[in-house]
């Protein structure tokens, strides 16, 4: 691929990221991305033979951004595993709540199903870090299962917070107490 092709491919993904951020997953049609990128409606097919491949490239950017935020928040990594998990949980929830469209796109099973689309390369390292930290915090448990359950819990917290359900039912005005409770449920209380 020459420099011009690489630039257009990147621009299509950039436009997709902007579109999903501003308008959500439902706005991500090939035609709309092409229009906003200033190219013909058939041009994206040259770089992304299927709509799924373009969506995958956009979602990959979300995973890269989330991973970058997580690494930055962890700093030198000298905090204990539970504190690092709490930091990652907070970063995840902040990302999910401020990037709702991207968050939804990133966890679409139909995109993650095929390793040919490259999303596993972007998503699995984040999960592997969580598994490692959970393993150190809970050496008595199957770290992959606990990490999976915790991730599902955080995803649910993000969705229910977005919809206003948790604020209504818990009268919470911040997700931090819910995050602490989820950590206690999966990792045991801090005094453990």
PDB file of C-alpha atoms in Angstrom, residues 3-5 14 21 38 42 48 69 74 76 79-80 84-86 111 118 149 151 155 168 176 183:
ATOM      1  CA  UNK A   3       1.481   6.479   1.241  1.00  0.00           C
ATOM      2  CA  UNK A   4      -1.648   7.930  -0.386  1.00  0.00           C
ATOM      3  CA  UNK A   5      -3.546   4.671   0.151  1.00  0.00           C
ATOM      4  CA  UNK A  14     -10.546   8.577  11.679  1.00  0.00           C
ATOM      5  CA  UNK A  21     -18.168   9.134  19.034  1.00  0.00           C
ATOM      6  CA  UNK A  38     -14.903  13.251   0.929  1.00  0.00           C
ATOM      7  CA  UNK A  42     -17.387   2.839  -3.221  1.00  0.00           C
ATOM      8  CA  UNK A  48     -12.064  -2.494   3.643  1.00  0.00           C
ATOM      9  CA  UNK A  69      -5.347   5.239  29.189  1.00  0.00           C
ATOM     10  CA  UNK A  74      -1.151   2.558  36.227  1.00  0.00           C
ATOM     11  CA  UNK A  76       5.041   2.632  37.284  1.00  0.00           C
ATOM     12  CA  UNK A  79       0.728  -0.254  43.459  1.00  0.00           C
ATOM     13  CA  UNK A  80      -0.697  -3.520  44.734  1.00  0.00           C
ATOM     14  CA  UNK A  84      -4.250  -1.510  40.048  1.00  0.00           C
ATOM     15  CA  UNK A  85      -7.484  -3.383  39.287  1.00  0.00           C
ATOM     16  CA  UNK A  86      -9.456  -0.538  40.883  1.00  0.00           C
ATOM     17  CA  UNK A 111     -16.687  -8.202  15.461  1.00  0.00           C
ATOM     18  CA  UNK A 118      -7.408  -8.282  14.201  1.00  0.00           C
ATOM     19  CA  UNK A 149     -16.971 -11.989  35.644  1.00  0.00           C
ATOM     20  CA  UNK A 151     -15.344  -7.385  33.203  1.00  0.00           C
ATOM     21  CA  UNK A 155     -19.749  -3.606  31.392  1.00  0.00           C
ATOM     22  CA  UNK A 168     -32.578   5.541  40.115  1.00  0.00           C
ATOM     23  CA  UNK A 176     -17.228   4.854  42.452  1.00  0.00           C
ATOM     24  CA  UNK A 183     -14.393  -5.241  43.399  1.00  0.00           C
TER      25      UNK A 183
END
